[in-house]
PDB file of C-alpha atoms in Angstrom:
ATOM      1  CA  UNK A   8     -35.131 -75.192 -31.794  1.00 82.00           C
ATOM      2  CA  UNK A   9     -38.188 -73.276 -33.073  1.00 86.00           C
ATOM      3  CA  UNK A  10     -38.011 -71.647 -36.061  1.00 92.00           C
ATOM      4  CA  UNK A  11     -40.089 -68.915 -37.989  1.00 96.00           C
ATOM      5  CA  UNK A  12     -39.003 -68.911 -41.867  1.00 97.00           C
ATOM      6  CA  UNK A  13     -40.525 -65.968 -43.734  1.00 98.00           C
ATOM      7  CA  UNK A  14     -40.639 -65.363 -47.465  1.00 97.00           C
ATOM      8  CA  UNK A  15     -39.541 -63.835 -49.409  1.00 97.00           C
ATOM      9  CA  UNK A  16     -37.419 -61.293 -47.456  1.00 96.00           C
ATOM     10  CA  UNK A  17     -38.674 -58.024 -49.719  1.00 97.00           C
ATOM     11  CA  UNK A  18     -41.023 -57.662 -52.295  1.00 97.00           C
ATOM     12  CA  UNK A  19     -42.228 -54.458 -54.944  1.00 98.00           C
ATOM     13  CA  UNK A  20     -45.278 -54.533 -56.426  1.00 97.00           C
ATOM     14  CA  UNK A  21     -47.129 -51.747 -58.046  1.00 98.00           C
ATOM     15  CA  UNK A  22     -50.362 -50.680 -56.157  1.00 98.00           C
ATOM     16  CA  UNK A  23     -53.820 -52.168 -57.012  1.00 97.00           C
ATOM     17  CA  UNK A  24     -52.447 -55.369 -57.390  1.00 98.00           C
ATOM     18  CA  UNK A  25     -52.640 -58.377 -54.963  1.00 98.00           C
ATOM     19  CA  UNK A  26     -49.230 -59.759 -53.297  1.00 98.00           C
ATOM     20  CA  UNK A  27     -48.718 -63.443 -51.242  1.00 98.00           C
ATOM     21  CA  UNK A  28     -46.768 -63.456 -47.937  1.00 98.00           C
ATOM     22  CA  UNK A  29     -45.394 -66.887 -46.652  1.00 98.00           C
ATOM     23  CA  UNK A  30     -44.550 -67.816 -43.189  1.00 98.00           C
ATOM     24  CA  UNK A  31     -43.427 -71.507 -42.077  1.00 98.00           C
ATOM     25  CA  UNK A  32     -42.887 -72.741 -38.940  1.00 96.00           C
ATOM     26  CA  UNK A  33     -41.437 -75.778 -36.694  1.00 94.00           C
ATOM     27  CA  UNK A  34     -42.472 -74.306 -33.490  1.00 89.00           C
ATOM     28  CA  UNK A  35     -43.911 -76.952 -31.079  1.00 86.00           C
ATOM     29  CA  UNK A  36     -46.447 -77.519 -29.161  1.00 88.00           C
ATOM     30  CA  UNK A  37     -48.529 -74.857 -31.433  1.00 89.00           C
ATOM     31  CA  UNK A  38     -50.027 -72.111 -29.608  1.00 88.00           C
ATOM     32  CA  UNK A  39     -51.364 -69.956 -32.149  1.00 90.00           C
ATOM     33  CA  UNK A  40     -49.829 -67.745 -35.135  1.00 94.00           C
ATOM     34  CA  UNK A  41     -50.047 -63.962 -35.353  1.00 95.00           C
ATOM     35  CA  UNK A  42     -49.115 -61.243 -38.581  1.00 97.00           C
ATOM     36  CA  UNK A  43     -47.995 -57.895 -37.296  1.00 97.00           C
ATOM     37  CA  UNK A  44     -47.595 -54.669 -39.317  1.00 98.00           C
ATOM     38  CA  UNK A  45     -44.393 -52.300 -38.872  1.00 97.00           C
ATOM     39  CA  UNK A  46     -44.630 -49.206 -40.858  1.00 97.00           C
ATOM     40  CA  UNK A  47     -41.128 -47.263 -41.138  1.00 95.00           C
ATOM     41  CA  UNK A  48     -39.990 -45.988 -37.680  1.00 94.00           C
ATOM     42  CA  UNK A  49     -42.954 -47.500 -35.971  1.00 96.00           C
ATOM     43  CA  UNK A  50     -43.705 -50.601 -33.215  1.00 96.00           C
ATOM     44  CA  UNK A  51     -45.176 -53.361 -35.032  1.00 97.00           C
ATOM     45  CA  UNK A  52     -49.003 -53.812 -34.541  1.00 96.00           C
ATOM     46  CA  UNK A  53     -50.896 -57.038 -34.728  1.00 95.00           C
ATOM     47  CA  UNK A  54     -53.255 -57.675 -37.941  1.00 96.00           C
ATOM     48  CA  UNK A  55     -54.748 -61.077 -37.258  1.00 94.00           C
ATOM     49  CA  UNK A  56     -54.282 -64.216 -34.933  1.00 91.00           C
ATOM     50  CA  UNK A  57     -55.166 -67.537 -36.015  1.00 91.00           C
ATOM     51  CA  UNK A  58     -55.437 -70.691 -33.510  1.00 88.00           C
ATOM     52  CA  UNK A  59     -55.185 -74.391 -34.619  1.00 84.00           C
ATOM     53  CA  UNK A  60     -59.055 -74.430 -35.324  1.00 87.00           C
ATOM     54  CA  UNK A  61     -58.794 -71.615 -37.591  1.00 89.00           C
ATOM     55  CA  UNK A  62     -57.689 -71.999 -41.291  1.00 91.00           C
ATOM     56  CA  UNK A  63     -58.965 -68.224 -42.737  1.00 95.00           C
ATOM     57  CA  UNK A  64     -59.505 -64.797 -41.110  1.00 95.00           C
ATOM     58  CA  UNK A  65     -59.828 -61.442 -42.842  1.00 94.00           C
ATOM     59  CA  UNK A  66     -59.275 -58.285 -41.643  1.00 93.00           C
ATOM     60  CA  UNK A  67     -60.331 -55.825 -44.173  1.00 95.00           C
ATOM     61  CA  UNK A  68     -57.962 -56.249 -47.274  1.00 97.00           C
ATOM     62  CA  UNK A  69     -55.600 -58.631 -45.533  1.00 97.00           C
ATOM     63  CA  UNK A  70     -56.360 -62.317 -45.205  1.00 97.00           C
ATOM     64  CA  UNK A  71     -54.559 -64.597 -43.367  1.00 97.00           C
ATOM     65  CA  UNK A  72     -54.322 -68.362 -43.945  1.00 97.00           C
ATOM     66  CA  UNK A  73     -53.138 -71.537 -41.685  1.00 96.00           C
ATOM     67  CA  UNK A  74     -52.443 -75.344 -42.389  1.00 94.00           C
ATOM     68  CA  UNK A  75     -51.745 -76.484 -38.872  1.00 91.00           C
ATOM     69  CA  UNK A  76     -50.561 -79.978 -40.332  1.00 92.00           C
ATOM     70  CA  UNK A  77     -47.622 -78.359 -42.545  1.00 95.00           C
ATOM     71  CA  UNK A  78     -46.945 -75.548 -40.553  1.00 95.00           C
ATOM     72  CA  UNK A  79     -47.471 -73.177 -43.065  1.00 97.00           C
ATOM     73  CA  UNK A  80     -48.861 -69.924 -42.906  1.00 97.00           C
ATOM     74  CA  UNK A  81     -49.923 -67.046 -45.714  1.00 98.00           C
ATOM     75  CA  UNK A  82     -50.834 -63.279 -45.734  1.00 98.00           C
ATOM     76  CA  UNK A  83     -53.004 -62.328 -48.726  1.00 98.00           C
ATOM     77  CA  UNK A  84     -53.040 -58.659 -49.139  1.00 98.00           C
ATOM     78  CA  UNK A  85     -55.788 -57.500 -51.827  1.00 98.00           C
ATOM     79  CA  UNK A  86     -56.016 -54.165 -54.059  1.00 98.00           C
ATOM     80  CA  UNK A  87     -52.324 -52.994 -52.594  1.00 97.00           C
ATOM     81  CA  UNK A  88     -52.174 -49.329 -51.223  1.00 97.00           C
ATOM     82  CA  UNK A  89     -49.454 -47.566 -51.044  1.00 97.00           C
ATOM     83  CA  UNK A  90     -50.273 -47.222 -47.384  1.00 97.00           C
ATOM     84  CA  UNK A  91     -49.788 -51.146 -47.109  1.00 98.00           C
ATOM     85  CA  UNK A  92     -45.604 -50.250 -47.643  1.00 98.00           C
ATOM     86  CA  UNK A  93     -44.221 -51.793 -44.469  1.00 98.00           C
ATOM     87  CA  UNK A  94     -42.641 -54.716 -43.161  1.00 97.00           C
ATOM     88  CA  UNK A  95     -44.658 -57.745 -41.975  1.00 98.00           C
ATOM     89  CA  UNK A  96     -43.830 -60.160 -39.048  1.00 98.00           C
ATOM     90  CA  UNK A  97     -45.208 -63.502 -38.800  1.00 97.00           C
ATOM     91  CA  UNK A  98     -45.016 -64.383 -34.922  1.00 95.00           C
ATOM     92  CA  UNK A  99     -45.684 -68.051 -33.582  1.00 93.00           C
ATOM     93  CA  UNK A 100     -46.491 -68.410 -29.821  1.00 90.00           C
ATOM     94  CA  UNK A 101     -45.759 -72.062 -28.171  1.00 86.00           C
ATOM     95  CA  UNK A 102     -48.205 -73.613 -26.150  1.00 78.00           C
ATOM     96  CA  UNK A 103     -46.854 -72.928 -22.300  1.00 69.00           C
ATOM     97  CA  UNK A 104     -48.982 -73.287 -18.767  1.00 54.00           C
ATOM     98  CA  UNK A 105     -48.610 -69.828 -17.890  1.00 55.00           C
ATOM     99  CA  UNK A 106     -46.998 -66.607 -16.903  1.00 50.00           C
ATOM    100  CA  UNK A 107     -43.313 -66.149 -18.496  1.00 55.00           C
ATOM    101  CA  UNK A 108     -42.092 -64.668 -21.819  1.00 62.00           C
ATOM    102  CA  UNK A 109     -45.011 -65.993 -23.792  1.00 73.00           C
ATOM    103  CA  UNK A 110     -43.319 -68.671 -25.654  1.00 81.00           C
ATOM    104  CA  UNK A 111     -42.876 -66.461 -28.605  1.00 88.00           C
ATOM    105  CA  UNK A 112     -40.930 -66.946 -32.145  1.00 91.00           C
ATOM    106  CA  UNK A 113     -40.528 -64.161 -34.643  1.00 94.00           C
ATOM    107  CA  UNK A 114     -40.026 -64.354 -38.210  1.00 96.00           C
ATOM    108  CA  UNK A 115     -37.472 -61.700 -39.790  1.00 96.00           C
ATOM    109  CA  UNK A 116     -40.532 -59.864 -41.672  1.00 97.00           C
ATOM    110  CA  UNK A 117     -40.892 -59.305 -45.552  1.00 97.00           C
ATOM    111  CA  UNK A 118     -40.630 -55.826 -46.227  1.00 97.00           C
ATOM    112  CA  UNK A 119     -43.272 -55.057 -49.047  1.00 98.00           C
ATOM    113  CA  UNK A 120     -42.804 -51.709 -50.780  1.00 98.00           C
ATOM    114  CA  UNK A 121     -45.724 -50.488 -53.250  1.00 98.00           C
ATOM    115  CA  UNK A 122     -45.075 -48.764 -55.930  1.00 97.00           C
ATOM    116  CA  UNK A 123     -47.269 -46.000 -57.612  1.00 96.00           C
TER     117      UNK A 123
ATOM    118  CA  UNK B  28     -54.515 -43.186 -26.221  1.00 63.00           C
ATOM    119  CA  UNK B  29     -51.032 -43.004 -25.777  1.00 78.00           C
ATOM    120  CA  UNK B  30     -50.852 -46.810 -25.216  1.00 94.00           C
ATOM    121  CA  UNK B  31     -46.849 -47.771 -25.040  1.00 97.00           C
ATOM    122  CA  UNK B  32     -44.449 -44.845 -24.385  1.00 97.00           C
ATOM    123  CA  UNK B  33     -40.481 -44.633 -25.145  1.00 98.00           C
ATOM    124  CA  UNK B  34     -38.454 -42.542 -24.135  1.00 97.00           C
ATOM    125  CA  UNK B  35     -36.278 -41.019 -25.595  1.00 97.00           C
ATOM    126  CA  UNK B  36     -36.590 -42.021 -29.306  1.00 97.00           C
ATOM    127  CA  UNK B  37     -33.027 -41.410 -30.169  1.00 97.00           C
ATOM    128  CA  UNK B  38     -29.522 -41.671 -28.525  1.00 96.00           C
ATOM    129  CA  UNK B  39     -26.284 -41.578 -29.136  1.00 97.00           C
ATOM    130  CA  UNK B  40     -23.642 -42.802 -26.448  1.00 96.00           C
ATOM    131  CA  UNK B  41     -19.778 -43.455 -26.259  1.00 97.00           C
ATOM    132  CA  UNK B  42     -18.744 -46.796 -25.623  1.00 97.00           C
ATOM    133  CA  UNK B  43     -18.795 -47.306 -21.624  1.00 97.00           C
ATOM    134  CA  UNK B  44     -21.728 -44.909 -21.039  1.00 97.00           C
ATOM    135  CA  UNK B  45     -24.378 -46.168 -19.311  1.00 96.00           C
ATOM    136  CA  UNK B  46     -28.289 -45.250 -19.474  1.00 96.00           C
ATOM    137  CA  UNK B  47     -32.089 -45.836 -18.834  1.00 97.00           C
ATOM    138  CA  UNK B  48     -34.570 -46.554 -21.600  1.00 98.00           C
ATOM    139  CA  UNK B  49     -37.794 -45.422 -19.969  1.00 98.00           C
ATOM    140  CA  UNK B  50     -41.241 -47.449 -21.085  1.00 98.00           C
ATOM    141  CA  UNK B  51     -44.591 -46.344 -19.541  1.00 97.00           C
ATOM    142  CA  UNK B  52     -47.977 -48.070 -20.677  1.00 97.00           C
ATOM    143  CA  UNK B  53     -50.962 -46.736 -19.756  1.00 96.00           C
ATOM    144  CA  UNK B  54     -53.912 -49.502 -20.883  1.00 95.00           C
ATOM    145  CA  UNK B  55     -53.440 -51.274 -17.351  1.00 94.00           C
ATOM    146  CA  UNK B  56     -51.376 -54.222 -19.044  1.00 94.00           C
ATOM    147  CA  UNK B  57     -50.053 -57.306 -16.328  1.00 92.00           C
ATOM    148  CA  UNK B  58     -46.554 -58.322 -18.913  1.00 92.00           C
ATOM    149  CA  UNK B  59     -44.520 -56.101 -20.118  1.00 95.00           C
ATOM    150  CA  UNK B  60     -41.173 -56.781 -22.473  1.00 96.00           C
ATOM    151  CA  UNK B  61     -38.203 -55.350 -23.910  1.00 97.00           C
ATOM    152  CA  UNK B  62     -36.995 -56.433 -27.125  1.00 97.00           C
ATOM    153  CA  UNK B  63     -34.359 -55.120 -29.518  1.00 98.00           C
ATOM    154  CA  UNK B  64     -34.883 -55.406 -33.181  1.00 97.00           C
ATOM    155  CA  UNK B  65     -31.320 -55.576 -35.631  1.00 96.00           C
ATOM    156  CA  UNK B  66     -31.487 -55.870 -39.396  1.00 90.00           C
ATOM    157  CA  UNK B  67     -31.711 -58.792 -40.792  1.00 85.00           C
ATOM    158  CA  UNK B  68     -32.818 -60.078 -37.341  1.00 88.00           C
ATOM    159  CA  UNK B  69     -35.974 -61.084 -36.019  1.00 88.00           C
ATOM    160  CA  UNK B  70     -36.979 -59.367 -32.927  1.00 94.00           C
ATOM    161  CA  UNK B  71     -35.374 -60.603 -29.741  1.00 95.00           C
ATOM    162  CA  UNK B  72     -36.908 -60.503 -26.188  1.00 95.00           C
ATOM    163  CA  UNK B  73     -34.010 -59.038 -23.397  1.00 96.00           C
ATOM    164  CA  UNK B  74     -36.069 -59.118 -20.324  1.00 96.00           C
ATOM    165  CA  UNK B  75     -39.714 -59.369 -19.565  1.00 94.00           C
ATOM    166  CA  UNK B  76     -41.988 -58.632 -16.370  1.00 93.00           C
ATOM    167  CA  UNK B  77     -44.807 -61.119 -16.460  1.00 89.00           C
ATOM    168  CA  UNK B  78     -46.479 -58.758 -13.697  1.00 88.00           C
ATOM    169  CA  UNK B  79     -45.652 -55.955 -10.952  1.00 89.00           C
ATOM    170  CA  UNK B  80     -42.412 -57.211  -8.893  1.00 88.00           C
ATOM    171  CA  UNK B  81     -40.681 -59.546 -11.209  1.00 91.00           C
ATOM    172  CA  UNK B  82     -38.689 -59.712 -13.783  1.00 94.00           C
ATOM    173  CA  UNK B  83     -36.901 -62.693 -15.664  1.00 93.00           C
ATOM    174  CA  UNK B  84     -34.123 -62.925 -18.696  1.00 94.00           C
ATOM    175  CA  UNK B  85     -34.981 -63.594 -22.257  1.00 93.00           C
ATOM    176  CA  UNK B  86     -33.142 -64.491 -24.822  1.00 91.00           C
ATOM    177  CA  UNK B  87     -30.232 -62.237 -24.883  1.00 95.00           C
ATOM    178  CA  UNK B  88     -30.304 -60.409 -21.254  1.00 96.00           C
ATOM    179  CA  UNK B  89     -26.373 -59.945 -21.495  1.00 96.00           C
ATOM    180  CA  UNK B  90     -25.440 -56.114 -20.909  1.00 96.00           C
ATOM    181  CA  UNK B  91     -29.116 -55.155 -19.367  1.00 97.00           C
ATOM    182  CA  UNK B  92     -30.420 -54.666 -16.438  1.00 97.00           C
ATOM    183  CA  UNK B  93     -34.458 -53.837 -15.881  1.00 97.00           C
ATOM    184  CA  UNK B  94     -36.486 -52.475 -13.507  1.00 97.00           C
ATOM    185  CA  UNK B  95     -40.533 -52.773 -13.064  1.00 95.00           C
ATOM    186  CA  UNK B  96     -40.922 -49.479 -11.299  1.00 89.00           C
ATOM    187  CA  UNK B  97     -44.284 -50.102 -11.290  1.00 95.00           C
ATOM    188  CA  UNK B  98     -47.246 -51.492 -12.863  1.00 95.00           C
ATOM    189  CA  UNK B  99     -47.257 -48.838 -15.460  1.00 96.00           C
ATOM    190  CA  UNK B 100     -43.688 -48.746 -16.068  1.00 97.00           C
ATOM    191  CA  UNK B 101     -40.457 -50.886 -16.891  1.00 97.00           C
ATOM    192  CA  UNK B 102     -37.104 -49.468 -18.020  1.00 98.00           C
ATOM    193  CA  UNK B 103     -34.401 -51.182 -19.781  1.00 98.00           C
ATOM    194  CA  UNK B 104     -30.534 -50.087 -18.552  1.00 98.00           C
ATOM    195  CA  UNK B 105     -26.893 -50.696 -19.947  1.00 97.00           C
ATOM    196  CA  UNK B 106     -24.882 -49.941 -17.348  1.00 93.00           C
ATOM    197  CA  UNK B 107     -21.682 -49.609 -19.890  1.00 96.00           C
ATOM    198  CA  UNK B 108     -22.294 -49.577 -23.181  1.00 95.00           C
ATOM    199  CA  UNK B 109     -20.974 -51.519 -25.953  1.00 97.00           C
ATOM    200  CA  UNK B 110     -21.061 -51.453 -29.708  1.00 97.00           C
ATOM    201  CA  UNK B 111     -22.917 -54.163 -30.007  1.00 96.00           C
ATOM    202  CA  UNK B 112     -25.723 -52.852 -28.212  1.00 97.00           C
ATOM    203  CA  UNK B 113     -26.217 -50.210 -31.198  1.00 97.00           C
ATOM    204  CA  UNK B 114     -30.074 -51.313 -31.816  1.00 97.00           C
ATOM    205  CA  UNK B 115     -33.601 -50.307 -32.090  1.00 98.00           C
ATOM    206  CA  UNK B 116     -35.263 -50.825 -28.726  1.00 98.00           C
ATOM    207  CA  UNK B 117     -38.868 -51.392 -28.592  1.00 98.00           C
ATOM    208  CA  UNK B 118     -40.982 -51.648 -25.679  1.00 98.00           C
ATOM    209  CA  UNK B 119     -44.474 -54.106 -25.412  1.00 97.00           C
ATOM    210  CA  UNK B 120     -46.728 -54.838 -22.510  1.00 96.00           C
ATOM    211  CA  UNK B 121     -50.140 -57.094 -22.861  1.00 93.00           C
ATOM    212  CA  UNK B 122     -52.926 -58.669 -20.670  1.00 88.00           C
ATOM    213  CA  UNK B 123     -52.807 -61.854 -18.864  1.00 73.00           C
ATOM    214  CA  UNK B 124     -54.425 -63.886 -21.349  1.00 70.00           C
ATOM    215  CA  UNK B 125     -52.718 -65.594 -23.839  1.00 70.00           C
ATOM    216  CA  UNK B 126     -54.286 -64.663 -26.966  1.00 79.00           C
ATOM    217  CA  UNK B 127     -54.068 -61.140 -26.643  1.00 84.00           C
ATOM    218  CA  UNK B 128     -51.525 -59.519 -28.609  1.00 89.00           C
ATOM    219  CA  UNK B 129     -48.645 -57.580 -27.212  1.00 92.00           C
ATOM    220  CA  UNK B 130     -49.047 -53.467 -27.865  1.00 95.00           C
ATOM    221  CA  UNK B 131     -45.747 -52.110 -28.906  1.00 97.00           C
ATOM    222  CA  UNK B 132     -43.861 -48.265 -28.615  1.00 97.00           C
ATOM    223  CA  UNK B 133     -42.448 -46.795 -31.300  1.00 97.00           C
ATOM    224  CA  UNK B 134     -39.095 -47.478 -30.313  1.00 97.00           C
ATOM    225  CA  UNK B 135     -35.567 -45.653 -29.064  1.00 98.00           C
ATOM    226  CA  UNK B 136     -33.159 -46.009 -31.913  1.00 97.00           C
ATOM    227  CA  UNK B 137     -29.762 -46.133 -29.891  1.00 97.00           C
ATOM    228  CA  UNK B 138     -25.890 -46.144 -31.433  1.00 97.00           C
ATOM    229  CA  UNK B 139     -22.829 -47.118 -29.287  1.00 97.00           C
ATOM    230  CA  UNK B 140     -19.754 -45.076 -30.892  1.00 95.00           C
TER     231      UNK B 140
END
């Protein structure tokens, strides 16, 4: 069964510093890997997407990494705001021929709070 | 850009009620996909419409019914209500291509007394 293990499940840190979110995952055939952002009360929204050829992509303060070979993903968030407060879903989409549900796994999130 | 569209963002219903959960997307999107997010709980796909005039189960259909009005819209029902459907309901839709990400509402937060 394909799994999407995300650690760890909450986090505080005090704003202006830098914080590591993990993501590992068994799902197979890989597809590609995707961090989403759900503020409090809000849909998530999609930060970055990284494909198998792809081991780092930025997107302004967040950086996302991926080791295709040990299924491992991270999310780097630099210089913390307390804006950045929200949960964050790491999403893994199976490789599929088309049409259907998208072949989607999603983590449970770590919920990152930041701390004045 | 209103994007994704719930309606209505909060309900309360007795157990055995039934209702609609209306979604409306307006950024011309083929799929579209109702999930339902619990704590603790990754979020889980119910039904999705992979374009206009279908519709197939996900992973926890059981209770639901949809409907893909149109292209625009797709609502989510539970024709009698159970505790267990108590839930945060969120809406997506996305292009055709695979890469794309899905575009999410805001969500109907719904309790089953």
């Amino acid at each position: 069964k394909n799994q999407v293990e995300q650690s760890p499940q909450s986090l505080i840190i005090l704003e202006g510093k830098n914080c590591t979110l993990q993501c590992n995952y068994t799902v197979s055939p890989f597809s590609n890997l995707r961090w989403y952002k759900q503020d409090t009360g809000r849909g998530p929204v999609s930060l970055t997407i990284m494909t198998f050829s792809e081991n780092t992509k930025s997107n302004g303060r967040y950086t996302a990494t991926l080791d295709a070979d040990t299924k491992q993903s991270s999310l780097h968030i630099t210089a913390s705001q307390l804006s950045d407060s929200a949960s964050y879903i790491c999403v893994v989409s199976e490789w599929y021929s088309g049409g259907g549900a998208d072949g989607l796994t999603f983590g449970k999130g770590t919920h990152l709070i930041i701390q004045p | 850009n209103a994007g994704v569209t719930q309606t209505p963002k909060f309900q309360v219903l007795k157990t055995g009620q039934s209702m609609t959960l209306q979604c409306a997307q307006d950024m011309n999107h083929n799929s579209m996909y109702w999930y339902r997010q619990d704590p603790g709980m990754g979020l889980r796909l119910i039904y999705y419409s992979a374009s206009e005039g279908t519709t197939d189960k996900g992973e926890v259909p059981n209770g639901y019914n949809v409907s893909r009005l149109n292209k625009r819209e797709f609502s989510l029902r539970l024709e009698s209500a159970a505790p267990s459907q108590t839930s945060v309901y969120f809406c997506a839709s996305k292009t055709g291509f695979s890469n794309q990400p899905q575009h999410f509402g805001d969500g109907t937060r719904l309790s089953i007394l």
